[in-house]
Amino acid sequence: MSAPETADDLVGRTGQPFDFPIEPGKVREFTRAIGTRDPAYAAGAVTPPTFLMAADHWQSRANSPWGDHPRNLARTLHAEQEFIFHGPPPPAGVRLRGQARIDKRYTKEGKRGGTMTFTEIVTEYRDSSDRLVAEVRATLVETSKAAGK
């Protein structure tokens, strides 16, 4: 049996890369779902900034940087999401390659939920020429115990 991993062992870990085709029909569906009427989105000229979240549907467990590290999903919260573009958001018809990595981990003491472990995950999206198009930064928080009343 191997020794349990520490928070530092997870920093820098990556999941396998995944392809993410930006399909015009999916952009239109996403645009309707978020309730925008911007004609540039409907035409597929650019995608809404949050469209990269649809890439979750193109990923499997192998694409996750967590590996076999156990997490208690009942005590995991989604704390923050940030979208960084290195140019305009990608248009429909582009195929991106994404790869997620655990960028930072740290702990803080909470008042009701005990120790909170913060994990910052960065997913980079690159185009066919390997140019960095966008980054999605997510912060997750896992509490050590259920919050008290």
PDB file of C-alpha atoms in Angstrom:
ATOM      1  CA  MET A   1       0.000   0.000   0.000  1.00  0.00           C
ATOM      2  CA  SER A   2       1.409   3.401  -0.931  1.00  0.00           C
ATOM      3  CA  ALA A   3       1.614   6.360   1.423  1.00  0.00           C
ATOM      4  CA  PRO A   4      -1.234   8.884   1.238  1.00  0.00           C
ATOM      5  CA  GLU A   5      -0.587  11.928  -0.910  1.00  0.00           C
ATOM      6  CA  THR A   6      -0.128  15.346   0.638  1.00  0.00           C
ATOM      7  CA  ALA A   7      -1.546  18.581  -0.725  1.00  0.00           C
ATOM      8  CA  ASP A   8       1.882  19.472  -2.133  1.00  0.00           C
ATOM      9  CA  ASP A   9       2.004  16.176  -4.082  1.00  0.00           C
ATOM     10  CA  LEU A  10      -1.041  17.324  -6.054  1.00  0.00           C
ATOM     11  CA  VAL A  11       0.302  20.726  -7.132  1.00  0.00           C
ATOM     12  CA  GLY A  12       1.386  20.566 -10.764  1.00  0.00           C
ATOM     13  CA  ARG A  13      -0.504  17.346 -11.495  1.00  0.00           C
ATOM     14  CA  THR A  14      -2.225  17.381 -14.892  1.00  0.00           C
ATOM     15  CA  GLY A  15      -4.990  15.410 -16.503  1.00  0.00           C
ATOM     16  CA  GLN A  16      -4.709  14.020 -20.007  1.00  0.00           C
ATOM     17  CA  PRO A  17      -5.366  16.579 -22.769  1.00  0.00           C
ATOM     18  CA  PHE A  18      -8.812  16.553 -24.401  1.00  0.00           C
ATOM     19  CA  ASP A  19     -10.224  17.900 -27.660  1.00  0.00           C
ATOM     20  CA  PHE A  20     -13.018  20.443 -27.519  1.00  0.00           C
ATOM     21  CA  PRO A  21     -14.691  21.243 -30.857  1.00  0.00           C
ATOM     22  CA  ILE A  22     -16.674  24.462 -30.725  1.00  0.00           C
ATOM     23  CA  GLU A  23     -19.748  23.460 -32.675  1.00  0.00           C
ATOM     24  CA  PRO A  24     -22.087  26.184 -34.030  1.00  0.00           C
ATOM     25  CA  GLY A  25     -25.247  24.372 -32.857  1.00  0.00           C
ATOM     26  CA  LYS A  26     -23.895  24.004 -29.332  1.00  0.00           C
ATOM     27  CA  VAL A  27     -22.967  27.686 -29.254  1.00  0.00           C
ATOM     28  CA  ARG A  28     -26.547  28.589 -30.251  1.00  0.00           C
ATOM     29  CA  GLU A  29     -27.972  26.270 -27.582  1.00  0.00           C
ATOM     30  CA  PHE A  30     -25.671  27.713 -24.943  1.00  0.00           C
ATOM     31  CA  THR A  31     -26.558  31.260 -26.029  1.00  0.00           C
ATOM     32  CA  ARG A  32     -30.264  30.508 -25.601  1.00  0.00           C
ATOM     33  CA  ALA A  33     -29.658  28.814 -22.255  1.00  0.00           C
ATOM     34  CA  ILE A  34     -27.942  31.912 -20.818  1.00  0.00           C
ATOM     35  CA  GLY A  35     -30.613  34.191 -22.253  1.00  0.00           C
ATOM     36  CA  THR A  36     -28.450  36.490 -24.345  1.00  0.00           C
ATOM     37  CA  ARG A  37     -29.613  37.975 -27.602  1.00  0.00           C
ATOM     38  CA  ASP A  38     -26.205  39.179 -28.802  1.00  0.00           C
ATOM     39  CA  PRO A  39     -26.208  38.488 -32.571  1.00  0.00           C
ATOM     40  CA  ALA A  40     -22.433  37.820 -32.595  1.00  0.00           C
ATOM     41  CA  TYR A  41     -23.009  34.824 -30.332  1.00  0.00           C
ATOM     42  CA  ALA A  42     -26.006  33.524 -32.267  1.00  0.00           C
ATOM     43  CA  ALA A  43     -24.027  33.750 -35.524  1.00  0.00           C
ATOM     44  CA  GLY A  44     -21.072  31.941 -33.955  1.00  0.00           C
ATOM     45  CA  ALA A  45     -18.666  34.824 -34.658  1.00  0.00           C
ATOM     46  CA  VAL A  46     -17.489  34.538 -31.048  1.00  0.00           C
ATOM     47  CA  THR A  47     -18.567  32.415 -28.134  1.00  0.00           C
ATOM     48  CA  PRO A  48     -19.902  33.726 -24.826  1.00  0.00           C
ATOM     49  CA  PRO A  49     -17.018  33.879 -22.319  1.00  0.00           C
ATOM     50  CA  THR A  50     -18.549  31.192 -20.130  1.00  0.00           C
ATOM     51  CA  PHE A  51     -19.029  28.789 -23.067  1.00  0.00           C
ATOM     52  CA  LEU A  52     -15.785  27.040 -22.147  1.00  0.00           C
ATOM     53  CA  MET A  53     -17.713  25.407 -19.307  1.00  0.00           C
ATOM     54  CA  ALA A  54     -19.353  23.231 -21.968  1.00  0.00           C
ATOM     55  CA  ALA A  55     -15.962  21.516 -22.305  1.00  0.00           C
ATOM     56  CA  ASP A  56     -16.861  19.526 -19.184  1.00  0.00           C
ATOM     57  CA  HIS A  57     -19.039  17.380 -21.473  1.00  0.00           C
ATOM     58  CA  TRP A  58     -15.939  16.456 -23.502  1.00  0.00           C
ATOM     59  CA  GLN A  59     -13.908  15.217 -20.556  1.00  0.00           C
ATOM     60  CA  SER A  60     -13.581  11.888 -18.813  1.00  0.00           C
ATOM     61  CA  ARG A  61     -12.005  10.867 -15.529  1.00  0.00           C
ATOM     62  CA  ALA A  62      -8.638  10.570 -17.318  1.00  0.00           C
ATOM     63  CA  ASN A  63      -8.734  14.297 -18.098  1.00  0.00           C
ATOM     64  CA  SER A  64      -8.993  15.197 -14.409  1.00  0.00           C
ATOM     65  CA  PRO A  65      -5.791  16.209 -12.605  1.00  0.00           C
ATOM     66  CA  TRP A  66      -7.073  14.626  -9.381  1.00  0.00           C
ATOM     67  CA  GLY A  67      -6.041  11.091 -10.314  1.00  0.00           C
ATOM     68  CA  ASP A  68      -6.958   8.709  -7.528  1.00  0.00           C
ATOM     69  CA  HIS A  69      -6.750  11.377  -4.818  1.00  0.00           C
ATOM     70  CA  PRO A  70      -9.908  10.952  -2.731  1.00  0.00           C
ATOM     71  CA  ARG A  71     -12.193  13.969  -2.345  1.00  0.00           C
ATOM     72  CA  ASN A  72     -15.316  14.247  -0.271  1.00  0.00           C
ATOM     73  CA  LEU A  73     -17.732  15.727  -2.813  1.00  0.00           C
ATOM     74  CA  ALA A  74     -20.350  16.209  -0.074  1.00  0.00           C
ATOM     75  CA  ARG A  75     -17.992  18.765   1.492  1.00  0.00           C
ATOM     76  CA  THR A  76     -16.645  20.329  -1.694  1.00  0.00           C
ATOM     77  CA  LEU A  77     -17.812  23.785  -2.738  1.00  0.00           C
ATOM     78  CA  HIS A  78     -17.269  25.657  -5.982  1.00  0.00           C
ATOM     79  CA  ALA A  79     -15.911  28.984  -4.744  1.00  0.00           C
ATOM     80  CA  GLU A  80     -14.789  30.931  -7.792  1.00  0.00           C
ATOM     81  CA  GLN A  81     -14.499  30.783 -11.577  1.00  0.00           C
ATOM     82  CA  GLU A  82     -12.413  33.063 -13.786  1.00  0.00           C
ATOM     83  CA  PHE A  83     -12.103  33.161 -17.589  1.00  0.00           C
ATOM     84  CA  ILE A  84      -8.943  34.656 -19.101  1.00  0.00           C
ATOM     85  CA  PHE A  85      -8.721  35.168 -22.863  1.00  0.00           C
ATOM     86  CA  HIS A  86      -5.514  35.852 -24.769  1.00  0.00           C
ATOM     87  CA  GLY A  87      -7.396  37.512 -27.625  1.00  0.00           C
ATOM     88  CA  PRO A  88     -11.097  37.321 -28.521  1.00  0.00           C
ATOM     89  CA  PRO A  89     -13.135  34.338 -27.339  1.00  0.00           C
ATOM     90  CA  PRO A  90     -12.869  31.530 -29.901  1.00  0.00           C
ATOM     91  CA  PRO A  91     -15.476  31.422 -32.687  1.00  0.00           C
ATOM     92  CA  ALA A  92     -17.623  28.472 -33.669  1.00  0.00           C
ATOM     93  CA  GLY A  93     -15.814  26.008 -35.907  1.00  0.00           C
ATOM     94  CA  VAL A  94     -12.543  26.055 -33.960  1.00  0.00           C
ATOM     95  CA  ARG A  95     -11.180  22.936 -32.295  1.00  0.00           C
ATOM     96  CA  LEU A  96      -9.338  23.536 -29.038  1.00  0.00           C
ATOM     97  CA  ARG A  97      -7.193  21.214 -26.961  1.00  0.00           C
ATOM     98  CA  GLY A  98      -7.638  21.582 -23.236  1.00  0.00           C
ATOM     99  CA  GLN A  99      -5.590  20.364 -20.317  1.00  0.00           C
ATOM    100  CA  ALA A 100      -6.295  20.857 -16.614  1.00  0.00           C
ATOM    101  CA  ARG A 101      -3.709  21.101 -13.848  1.00  0.00           C
ATOM    102  CA  ILE A 102      -3.774  21.667 -10.125  1.00  0.00           C
ATOM    103  CA  ASP A 103      -2.092  25.044  -9.772  1.00  0.00           C
ATOM    104  CA  LYS A 104      -2.248  25.781  -6.023  1.00  0.00           C
ATOM    105  CA  ARG A 105      -3.445  24.213  -2.773  1.00  0.00           C
ATOM    106  CA  TYR A 106      -3.613  25.837   0.633  1.00  0.00           C
ATOM    107  CA  THR A 107      -5.609  25.637   3.856  1.00  0.00           C
ATOM    108  CA  LYS A 108      -7.388  28.105   6.103  1.00  0.00           C
ATOM    109  CA  GLU A 109      -9.245  27.615   9.329  1.00  0.00           C
ATOM    110  CA  GLY A 110     -12.976  28.137   9.024  1.00  0.00           C
ATOM    111  CA  LYS A 111     -15.387  29.121  11.770  1.00  0.00           C
ATOM    112  CA  ARG A 112     -17.963  26.345  11.278  1.00  0.00           C
ATOM    113  CA  GLY A 113     -16.565  23.849   8.786  1.00  0.00           C
ATOM    114  CA  GLY A 114     -13.150  23.277  10.347  1.00  0.00           C
ATOM    115  CA  THR A 115     -10.084  23.349   8.131  1.00  0.00           C
ATOM    116  CA  MET A 116     -10.823  24.408   4.568  1.00  0.00           C
ATOM    117  CA  THR A 117      -8.581  23.133   1.776  1.00  0.00           C
ATOM    118  CA  PHE A 118      -8.567  25.413  -1.266  1.00  0.00           C
ATOM    119  CA  THR A 119      -7.590  23.940  -4.631  1.00  0.00           C
ATOM    120  CA  GLU A 120      -7.053  26.143  -7.669  1.00  0.00           C
ATOM    121  CA  ILE A 121      -7.368  24.295 -10.971  1.00  0.00           C
ATOM    122  CA  VAL A 122      -6.323  25.895 -14.260  1.00  0.00           C
ATOM    123  CA  THR A 123      -7.506  24.524 -17.587  1.00  0.00           C
ATOM    124  CA  GLU A 124      -5.561  25.847 -20.562  1.00  0.00           C
ATOM    125  CA  TYR A 125      -7.102  25.866 -24.045  1.00  0.00           C
ATOM    126  CA  ARG A 126      -4.832  25.926 -27.095  1.00  0.00           C
ATOM    127  CA  ASP A 127      -5.612  26.134 -30.802  1.00  0.00           C
ATOM    128  CA  SER A 128      -4.219  23.930 -33.599  1.00  0.00           C
ATOM    129  CA  SER A 129      -0.992  25.988 -33.699  1.00  0.00           C
ATOM    130  CA  ASP A 130      -0.522  25.420 -29.917  1.00  0.00           C
ATOM    131  CA  ARG A 131      -1.269  29.098 -29.186  1.00  0.00           C
ATOM    132  CA  LEU A 132      -2.771  29.679 -25.749  1.00  0.00           C
ATOM    133  CA  VAL A 133      -6.309  30.905 -26.436  1.00  0.00           C
ATOM    134  CA  ALA A 134      -7.869  30.897 -22.975  1.00  0.00           C
ATOM    135  CA  GLU A 135      -7.511  29.778 -19.380  1.00  0.00           C
ATOM    136  CA  VAL A 136     -10.260  28.830 -16.985  1.00  0.00           C
ATOM    137  CA  ARG A 137      -9.355  29.110 -13.295  1.00  0.00           C
ATOM    138  CA  ALA A 138     -11.591  27.386 -10.773  1.00  0.00           C
ATOM    139  CA  THR A 139     -11.268  27.459  -7.002  1.00  0.00           C
ATOM    140  CA  LEU A 140     -12.740  24.561  -5.042  1.00  0.00           C
ATOM    141  CA  VAL A 141     -13.005  24.391  -1.252  1.00  0.00           C
ATOM    142  CA  GLU A 142     -13.218  21.159   0.715  1.00  0.00           C
ATOM    143  CA  THR A 143     -14.228  21.493   4.356  1.00  0.00           C
ATOM    144  CA  SER A 144     -12.913  19.052   6.957  1.00  0.00           C
ATOM    145  CA  LYS A 145     -16.303  18.665   8.634  1.00  0.00           C
ATOM    146  CA  ALA A 146     -19.920  19.622   8.125  1.00  0.00           C
ATOM    147  CA  ALA A 147     -20.664  23.226   9.039  1.00  0.00           C
ATOM    148  CA  GLY A 148     -22.128  23.643  12.520  1.00  0.00           C
ATOM    149  CA  LYS A 149     -25.235  25.643  13.230  1.00  0.00           C
TER     150      LYS A 149
END
